[in-house]
Short mmCIF file of C-alpha atoms and ligand atoms in Angstrom, two decimals:
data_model
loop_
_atom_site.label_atom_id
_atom_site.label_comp_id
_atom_site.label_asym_id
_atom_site.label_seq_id
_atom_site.Cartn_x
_atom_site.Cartn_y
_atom_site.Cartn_z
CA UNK A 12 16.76 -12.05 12.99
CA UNK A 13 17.03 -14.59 10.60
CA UNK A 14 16.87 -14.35 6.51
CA UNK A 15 15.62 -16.56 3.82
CA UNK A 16 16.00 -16.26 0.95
CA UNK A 17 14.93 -19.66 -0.62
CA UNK A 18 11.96 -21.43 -0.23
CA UNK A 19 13.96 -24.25 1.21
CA UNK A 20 15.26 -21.76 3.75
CA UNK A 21 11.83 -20.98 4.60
CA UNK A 22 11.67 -24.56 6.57
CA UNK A 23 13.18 -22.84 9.16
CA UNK A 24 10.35 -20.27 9.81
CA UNK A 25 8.23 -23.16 11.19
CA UNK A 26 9.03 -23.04 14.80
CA UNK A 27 7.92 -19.45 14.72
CA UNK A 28 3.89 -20.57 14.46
CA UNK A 29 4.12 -22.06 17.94
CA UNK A 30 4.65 -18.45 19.47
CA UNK A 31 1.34 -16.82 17.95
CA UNK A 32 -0.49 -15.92 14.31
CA UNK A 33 2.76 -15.06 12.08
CA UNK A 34 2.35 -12.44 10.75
CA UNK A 35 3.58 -11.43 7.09
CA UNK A 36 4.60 -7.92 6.23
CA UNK A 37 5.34 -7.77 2.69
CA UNK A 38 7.37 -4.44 1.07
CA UNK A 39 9.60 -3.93 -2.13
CA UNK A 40 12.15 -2.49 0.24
CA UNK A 41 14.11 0.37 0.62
CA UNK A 42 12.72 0.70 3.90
CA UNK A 43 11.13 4.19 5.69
CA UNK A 44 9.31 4.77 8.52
CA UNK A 45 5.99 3.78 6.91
CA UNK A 46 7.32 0.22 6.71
CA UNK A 47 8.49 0.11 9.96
CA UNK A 48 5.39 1.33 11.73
CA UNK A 49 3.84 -1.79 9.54
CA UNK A 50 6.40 -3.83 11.39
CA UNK A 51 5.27 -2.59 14.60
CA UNK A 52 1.80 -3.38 14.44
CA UNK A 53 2.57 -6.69 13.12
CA UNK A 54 4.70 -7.30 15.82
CA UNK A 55 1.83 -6.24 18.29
CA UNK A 56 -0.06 -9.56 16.69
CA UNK A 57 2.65 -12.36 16.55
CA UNK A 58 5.80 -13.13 15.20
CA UNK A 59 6.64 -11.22 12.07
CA UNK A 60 8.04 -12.06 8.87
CA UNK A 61 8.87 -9.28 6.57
CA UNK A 62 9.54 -10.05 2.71
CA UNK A 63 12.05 -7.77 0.91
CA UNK A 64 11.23 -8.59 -3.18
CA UNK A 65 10.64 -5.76 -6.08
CA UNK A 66 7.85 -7.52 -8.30
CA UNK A 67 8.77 -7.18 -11.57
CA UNK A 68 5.31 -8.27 -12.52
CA UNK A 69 3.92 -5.12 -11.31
CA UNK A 70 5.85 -2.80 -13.12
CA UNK A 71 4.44 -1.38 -16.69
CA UNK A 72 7.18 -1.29 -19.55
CA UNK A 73 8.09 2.32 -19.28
CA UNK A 74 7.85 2.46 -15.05
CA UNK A 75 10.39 2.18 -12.69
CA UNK A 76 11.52 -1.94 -12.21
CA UNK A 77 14.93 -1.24 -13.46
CA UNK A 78 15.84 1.61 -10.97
CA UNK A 79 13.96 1.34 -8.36
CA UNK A 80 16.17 1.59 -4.96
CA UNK A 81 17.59 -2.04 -4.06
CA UNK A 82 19.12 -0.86 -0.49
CA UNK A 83 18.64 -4.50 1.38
CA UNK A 84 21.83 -3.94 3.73
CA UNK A 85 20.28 -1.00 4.77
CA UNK A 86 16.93 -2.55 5.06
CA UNK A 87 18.44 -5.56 7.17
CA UNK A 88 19.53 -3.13 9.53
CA UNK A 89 16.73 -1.29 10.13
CA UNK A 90 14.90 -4.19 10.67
CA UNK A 91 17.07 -5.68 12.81
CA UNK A 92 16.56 -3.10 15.88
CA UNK A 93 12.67 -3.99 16.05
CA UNK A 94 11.20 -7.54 16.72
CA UNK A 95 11.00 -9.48 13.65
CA UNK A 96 11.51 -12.99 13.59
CA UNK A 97 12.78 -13.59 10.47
CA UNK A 98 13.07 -11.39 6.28
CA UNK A 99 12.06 -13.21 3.14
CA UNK A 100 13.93 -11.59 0.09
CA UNK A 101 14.15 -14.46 -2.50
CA UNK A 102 15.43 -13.43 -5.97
CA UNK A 103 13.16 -12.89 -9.11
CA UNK A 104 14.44 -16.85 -10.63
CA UNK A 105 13.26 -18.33 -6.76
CA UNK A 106 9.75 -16.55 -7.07
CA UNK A 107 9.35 -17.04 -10.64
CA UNK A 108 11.46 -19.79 -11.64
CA UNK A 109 11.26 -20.24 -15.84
CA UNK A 110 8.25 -17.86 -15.88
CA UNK A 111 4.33 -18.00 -15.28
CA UNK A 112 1.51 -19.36 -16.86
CA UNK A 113 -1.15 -18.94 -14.35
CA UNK A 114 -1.91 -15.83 -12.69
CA UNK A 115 -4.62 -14.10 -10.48
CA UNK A 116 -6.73 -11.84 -12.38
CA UNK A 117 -8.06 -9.18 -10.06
CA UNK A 118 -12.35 -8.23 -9.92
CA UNK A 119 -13.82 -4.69 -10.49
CA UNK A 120 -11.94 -3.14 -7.80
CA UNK A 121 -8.58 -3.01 -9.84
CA UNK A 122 -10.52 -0.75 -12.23
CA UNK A 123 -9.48 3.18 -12.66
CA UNK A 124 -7.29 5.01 -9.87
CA UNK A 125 -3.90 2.98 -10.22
CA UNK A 126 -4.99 -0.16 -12.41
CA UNK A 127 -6.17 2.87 -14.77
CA UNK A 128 -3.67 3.16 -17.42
CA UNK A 129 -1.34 -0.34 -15.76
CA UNK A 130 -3.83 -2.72 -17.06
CA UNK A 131 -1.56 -5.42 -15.74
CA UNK A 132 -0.47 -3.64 -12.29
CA UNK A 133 -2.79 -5.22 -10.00
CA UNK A 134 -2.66 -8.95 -11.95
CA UNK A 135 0.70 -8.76 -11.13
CA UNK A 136 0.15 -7.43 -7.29
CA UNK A 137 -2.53 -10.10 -6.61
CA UNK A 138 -0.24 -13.29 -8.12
CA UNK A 139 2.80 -12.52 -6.48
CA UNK A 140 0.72 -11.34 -2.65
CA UNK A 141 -0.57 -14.88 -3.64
CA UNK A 142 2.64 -16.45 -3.91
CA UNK A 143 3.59 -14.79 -1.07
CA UNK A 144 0.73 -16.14 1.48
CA UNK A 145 1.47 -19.80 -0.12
CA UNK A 146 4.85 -19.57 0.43
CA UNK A 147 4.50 -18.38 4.18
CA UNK A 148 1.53 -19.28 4.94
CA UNK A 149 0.83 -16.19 7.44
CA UNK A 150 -2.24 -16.23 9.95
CA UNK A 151 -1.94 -12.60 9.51
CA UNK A 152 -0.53 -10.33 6.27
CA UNK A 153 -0.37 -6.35 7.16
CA UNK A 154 -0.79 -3.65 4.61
CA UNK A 155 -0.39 0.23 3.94
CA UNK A 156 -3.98 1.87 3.55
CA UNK A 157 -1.40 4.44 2.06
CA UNK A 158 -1.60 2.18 -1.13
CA UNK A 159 -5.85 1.77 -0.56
CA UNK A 160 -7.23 0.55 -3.56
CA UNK A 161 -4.42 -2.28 -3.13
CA UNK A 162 -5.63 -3.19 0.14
CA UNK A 163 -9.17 -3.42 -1.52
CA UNK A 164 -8.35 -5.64 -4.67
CA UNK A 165 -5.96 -7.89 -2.01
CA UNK A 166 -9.11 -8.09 0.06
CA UNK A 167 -11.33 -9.07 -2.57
CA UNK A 168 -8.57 -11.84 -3.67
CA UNK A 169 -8.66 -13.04 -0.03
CA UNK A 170 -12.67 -13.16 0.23
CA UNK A 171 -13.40 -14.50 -3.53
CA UNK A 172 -10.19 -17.45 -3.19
CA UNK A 173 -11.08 -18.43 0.58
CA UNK A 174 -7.51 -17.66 1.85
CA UNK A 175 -7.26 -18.53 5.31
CA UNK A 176 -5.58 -14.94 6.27
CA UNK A 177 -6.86 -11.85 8.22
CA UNK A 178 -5.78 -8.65 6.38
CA UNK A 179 -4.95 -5.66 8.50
CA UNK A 180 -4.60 -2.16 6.99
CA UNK A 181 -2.09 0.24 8.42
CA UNK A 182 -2.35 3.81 8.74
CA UNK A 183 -0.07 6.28 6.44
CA UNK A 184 2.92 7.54 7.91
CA UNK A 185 3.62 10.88 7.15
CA UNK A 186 6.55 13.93 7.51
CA UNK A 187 5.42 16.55 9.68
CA UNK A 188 4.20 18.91 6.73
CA UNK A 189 1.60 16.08 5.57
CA UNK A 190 4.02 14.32 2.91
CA UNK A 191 3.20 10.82 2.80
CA UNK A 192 6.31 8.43 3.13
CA UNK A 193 7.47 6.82 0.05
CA UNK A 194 10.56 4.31 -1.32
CA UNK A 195 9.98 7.48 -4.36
CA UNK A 196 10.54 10.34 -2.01
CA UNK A 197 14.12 9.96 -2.37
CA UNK A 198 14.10 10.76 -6.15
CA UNK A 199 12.99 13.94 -5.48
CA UNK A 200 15.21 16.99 -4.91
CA UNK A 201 14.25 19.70 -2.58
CA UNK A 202 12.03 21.98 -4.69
CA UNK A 203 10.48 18.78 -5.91
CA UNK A 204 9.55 18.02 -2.24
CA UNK A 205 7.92 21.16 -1.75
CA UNK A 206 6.01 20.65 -4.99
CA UNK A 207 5.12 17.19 -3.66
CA UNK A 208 3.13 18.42 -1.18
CA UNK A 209 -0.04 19.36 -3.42
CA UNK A 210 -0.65 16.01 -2.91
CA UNK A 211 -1.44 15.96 0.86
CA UNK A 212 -2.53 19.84 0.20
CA UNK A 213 -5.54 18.51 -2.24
CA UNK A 214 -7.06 15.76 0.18
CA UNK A 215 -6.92 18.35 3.11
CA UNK A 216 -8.87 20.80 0.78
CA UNK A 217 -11.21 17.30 -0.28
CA UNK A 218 -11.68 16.82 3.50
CA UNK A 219 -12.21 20.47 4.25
CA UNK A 220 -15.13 21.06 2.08
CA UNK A 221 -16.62 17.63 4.01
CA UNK A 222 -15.89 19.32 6.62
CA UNK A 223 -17.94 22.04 5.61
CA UNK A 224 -20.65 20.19 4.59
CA UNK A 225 -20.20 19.77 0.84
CA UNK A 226 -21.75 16.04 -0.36
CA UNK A 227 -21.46 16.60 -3.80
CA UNK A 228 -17.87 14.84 -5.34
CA UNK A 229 -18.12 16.99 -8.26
CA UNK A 230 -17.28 19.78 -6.43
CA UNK A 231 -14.75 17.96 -3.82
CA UNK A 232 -13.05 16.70 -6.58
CA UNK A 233 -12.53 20.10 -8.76
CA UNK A 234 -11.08 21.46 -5.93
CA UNK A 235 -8.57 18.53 -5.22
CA UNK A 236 -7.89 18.58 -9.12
CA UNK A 237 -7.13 22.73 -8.70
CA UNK A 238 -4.13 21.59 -5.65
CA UNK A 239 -2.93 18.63 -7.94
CA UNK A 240 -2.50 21.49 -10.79
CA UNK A 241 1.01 22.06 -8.90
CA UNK A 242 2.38 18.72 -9.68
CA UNK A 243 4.20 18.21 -13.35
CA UNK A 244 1.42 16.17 -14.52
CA UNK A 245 -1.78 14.51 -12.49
CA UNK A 246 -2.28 10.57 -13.15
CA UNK A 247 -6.08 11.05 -11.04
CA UNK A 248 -8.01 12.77 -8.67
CA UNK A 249 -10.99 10.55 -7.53
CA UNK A 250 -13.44 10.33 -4.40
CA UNK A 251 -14.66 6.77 -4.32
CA UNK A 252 -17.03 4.60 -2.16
CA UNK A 253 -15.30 2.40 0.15
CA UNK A 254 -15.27 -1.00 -0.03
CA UNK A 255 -15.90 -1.77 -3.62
CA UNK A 256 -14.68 1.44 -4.90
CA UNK A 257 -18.13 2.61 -6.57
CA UNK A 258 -19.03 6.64 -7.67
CA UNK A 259 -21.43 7.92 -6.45
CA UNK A 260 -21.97 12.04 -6.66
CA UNK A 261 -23.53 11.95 -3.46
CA UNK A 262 -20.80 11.11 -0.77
CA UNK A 263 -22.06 8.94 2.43
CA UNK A 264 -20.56 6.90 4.24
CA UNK A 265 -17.18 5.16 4.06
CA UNK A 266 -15.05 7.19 1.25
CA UNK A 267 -11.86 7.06 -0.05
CA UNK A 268 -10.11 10.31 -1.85
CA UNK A 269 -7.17 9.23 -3.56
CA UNK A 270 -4.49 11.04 -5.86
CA UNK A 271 -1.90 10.43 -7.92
CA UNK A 272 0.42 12.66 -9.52
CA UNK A 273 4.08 13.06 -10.81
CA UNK A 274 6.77 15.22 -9.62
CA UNK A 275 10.19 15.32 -11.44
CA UNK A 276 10.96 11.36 -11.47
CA UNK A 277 8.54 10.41 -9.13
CA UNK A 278 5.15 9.04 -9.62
CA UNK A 279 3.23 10.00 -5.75
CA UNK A 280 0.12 8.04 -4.68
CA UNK A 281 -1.81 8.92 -1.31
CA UNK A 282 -5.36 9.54 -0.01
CA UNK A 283 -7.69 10.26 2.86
CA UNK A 284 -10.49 7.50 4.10
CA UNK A 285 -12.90 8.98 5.97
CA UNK A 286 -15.89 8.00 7.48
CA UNK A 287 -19.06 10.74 6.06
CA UNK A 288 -21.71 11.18 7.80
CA UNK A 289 -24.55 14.11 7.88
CA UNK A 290 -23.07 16.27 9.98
CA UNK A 291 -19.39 14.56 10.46
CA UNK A 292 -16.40 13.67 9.36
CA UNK A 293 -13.96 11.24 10.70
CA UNK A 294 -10.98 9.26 9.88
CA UNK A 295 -11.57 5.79 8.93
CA UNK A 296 -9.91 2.20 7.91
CA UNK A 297 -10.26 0.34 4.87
CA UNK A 298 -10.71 -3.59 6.26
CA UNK A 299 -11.91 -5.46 9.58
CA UNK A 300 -12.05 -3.16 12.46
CA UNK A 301 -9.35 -0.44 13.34
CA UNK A 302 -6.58 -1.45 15.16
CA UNK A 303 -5.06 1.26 17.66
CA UNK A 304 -1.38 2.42 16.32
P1 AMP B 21 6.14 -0.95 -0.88
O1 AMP B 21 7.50 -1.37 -0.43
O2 AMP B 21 6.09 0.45 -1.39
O3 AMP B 21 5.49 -1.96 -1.77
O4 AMP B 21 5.26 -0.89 0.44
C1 AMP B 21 5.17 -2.01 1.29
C2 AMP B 21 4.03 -1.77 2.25
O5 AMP B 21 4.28 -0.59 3.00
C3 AMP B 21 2.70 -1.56 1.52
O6 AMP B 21 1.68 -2.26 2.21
C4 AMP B 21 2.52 -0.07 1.60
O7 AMP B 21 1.17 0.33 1.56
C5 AMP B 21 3.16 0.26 2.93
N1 AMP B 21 3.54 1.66 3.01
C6 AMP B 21 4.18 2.38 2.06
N2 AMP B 21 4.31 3.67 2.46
C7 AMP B 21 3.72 3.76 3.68
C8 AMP B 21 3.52 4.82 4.62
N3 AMP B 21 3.93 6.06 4.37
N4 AMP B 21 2.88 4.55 5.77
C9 AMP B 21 2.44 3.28 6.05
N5 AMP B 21 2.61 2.24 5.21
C10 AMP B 21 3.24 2.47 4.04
#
């Protein structure tokens, strides 16, 4: 496995396009499982380049830029057991350089949920995914559907700028008890990791009402917003339409429930999509077709 971390270096990624679409997994690091299983699929489609770089771009002023885990040995050897051609992890300066004047503002989709109170999250998301795909070029660029409405705004970027590159959405890796993996998991201590799980315990009582029969997101979303109560503070609750990420209070079709919430140090995201029909309820995907993984 080879690493890059200048964009001269990336010269040497070349020969990898003659043996199939390359693929581009991008992460902040501090690898989990949920990467990994990113990796995997990727590695199903061609060969895979992952990039290791926290965005500062992305970060609001009083988040988490400064101390967010930086673990790239580790990362290197995690990634070094499962088929990856080659890791990207340029410094800030190489991605960068003396700063930015032009930038990729995102549409509608970046509205509410987690552009909601980060007015600059997503601008900052979309310029440097953009930087990213021009750097590498990928056929191919695979995401988490654990971070959705990122998928959607990338998406949008994709569609809107005519970039050349098939999106993938991966399903969220979770623990056993539901707990979605996260870089953030680690800040937690043990009772905060039982408090975390309100999170997965509101979307399974969202999807449970479905279930039911419920339609109305009024009522699927109180009862998500009662769960979240057991988190220190609740960023959202939401149901949404999937793709553009439109209300509706009657719920067909593809949906999204999403939450957000804070626990000790850590800010949580995570969500359901389902497909909703009249009388079912399935899991569903966020772009293209599903992939089996
Ligand atoms: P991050 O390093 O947090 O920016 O995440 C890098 C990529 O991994 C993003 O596309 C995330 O959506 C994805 N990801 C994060 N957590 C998980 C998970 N638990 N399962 C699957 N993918 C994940």
């Amino acid at each position: 496995m080879e690493v890059w971390q200048t964009t001269d270096d990336l010269l040497r990624m070349n020969r990898f396009r003659e043996q199939g679409p390359l693929v581009l997994v991008p992460t902040m690091g501090a690898l989990h499982e949920g990467h990994l299983s990113l990796v995997r699929c990727g590695a199903e489609i061609g060969p895979v380049v992952v990039s290791i770089f926290v965005n500062p771009t992305q970060f609001g002023p009083n988040e988490d830029y400064g101390s967010y885990p930086r673990t790239m040995a580790k990362d290197l050897d995690l990634l070094k057991a499962l088929p990856v051609a080659g890791v990207f992890a340029p410094d800030v300066g190489e991605i960068y350089g003396e700063g930015l004047e032009t930038s990729v503002r995102p549409g509608h989709r970046a509205q509410g949920l987690c552009g909601g109170d980060r007015p600059d999250h997503f601008a900052g998301v979309l310029t440097v995914v953009a930087k990213l795909f021009g750097l590498v070029r990928p056929d191919v660029a695979i995401f988490g559907r654990k971070d959705a409405q990122q998928c959607l705004v990338i998406s949008q970027m994709v569609e809107d700028l005519k970039m050349p590159i098939k999106l993938v959405d991966a399903p969220t890796l979770r623990e056993k008890d539901g707990l979605a993996l996260s870089s953030r998991n680690r800040y937690l201590s043990d009772s905060q990791r039982q408090q975390a799980l309100c999170l997965f315990q509101a979307l399974t009582e969202g999807r449970l009402l479905l279930e039911q029969g419920c339609r109305k997101r009024s009522v699927v979303l109180a009862a998500m917003e009662a769960w979240l109560q057991k988190a220190d503070s609740i960023d959202y609750a939401d149901v949404r339409q999937v793709p553009d990420l439109g209300r509706s209070e009657d719920i067909f079709g593809k949906t999204l429930l999403a939450v957000a919430a804070r626990v000790g140090p850590a800010r949580l995201i995570d969500n359901l999509v389902l497909q909703v029909d009249d009388k079912q309820v399935s899991d569903s995907y966020l772009l293209g077709t599903e992939r089996k993984s």
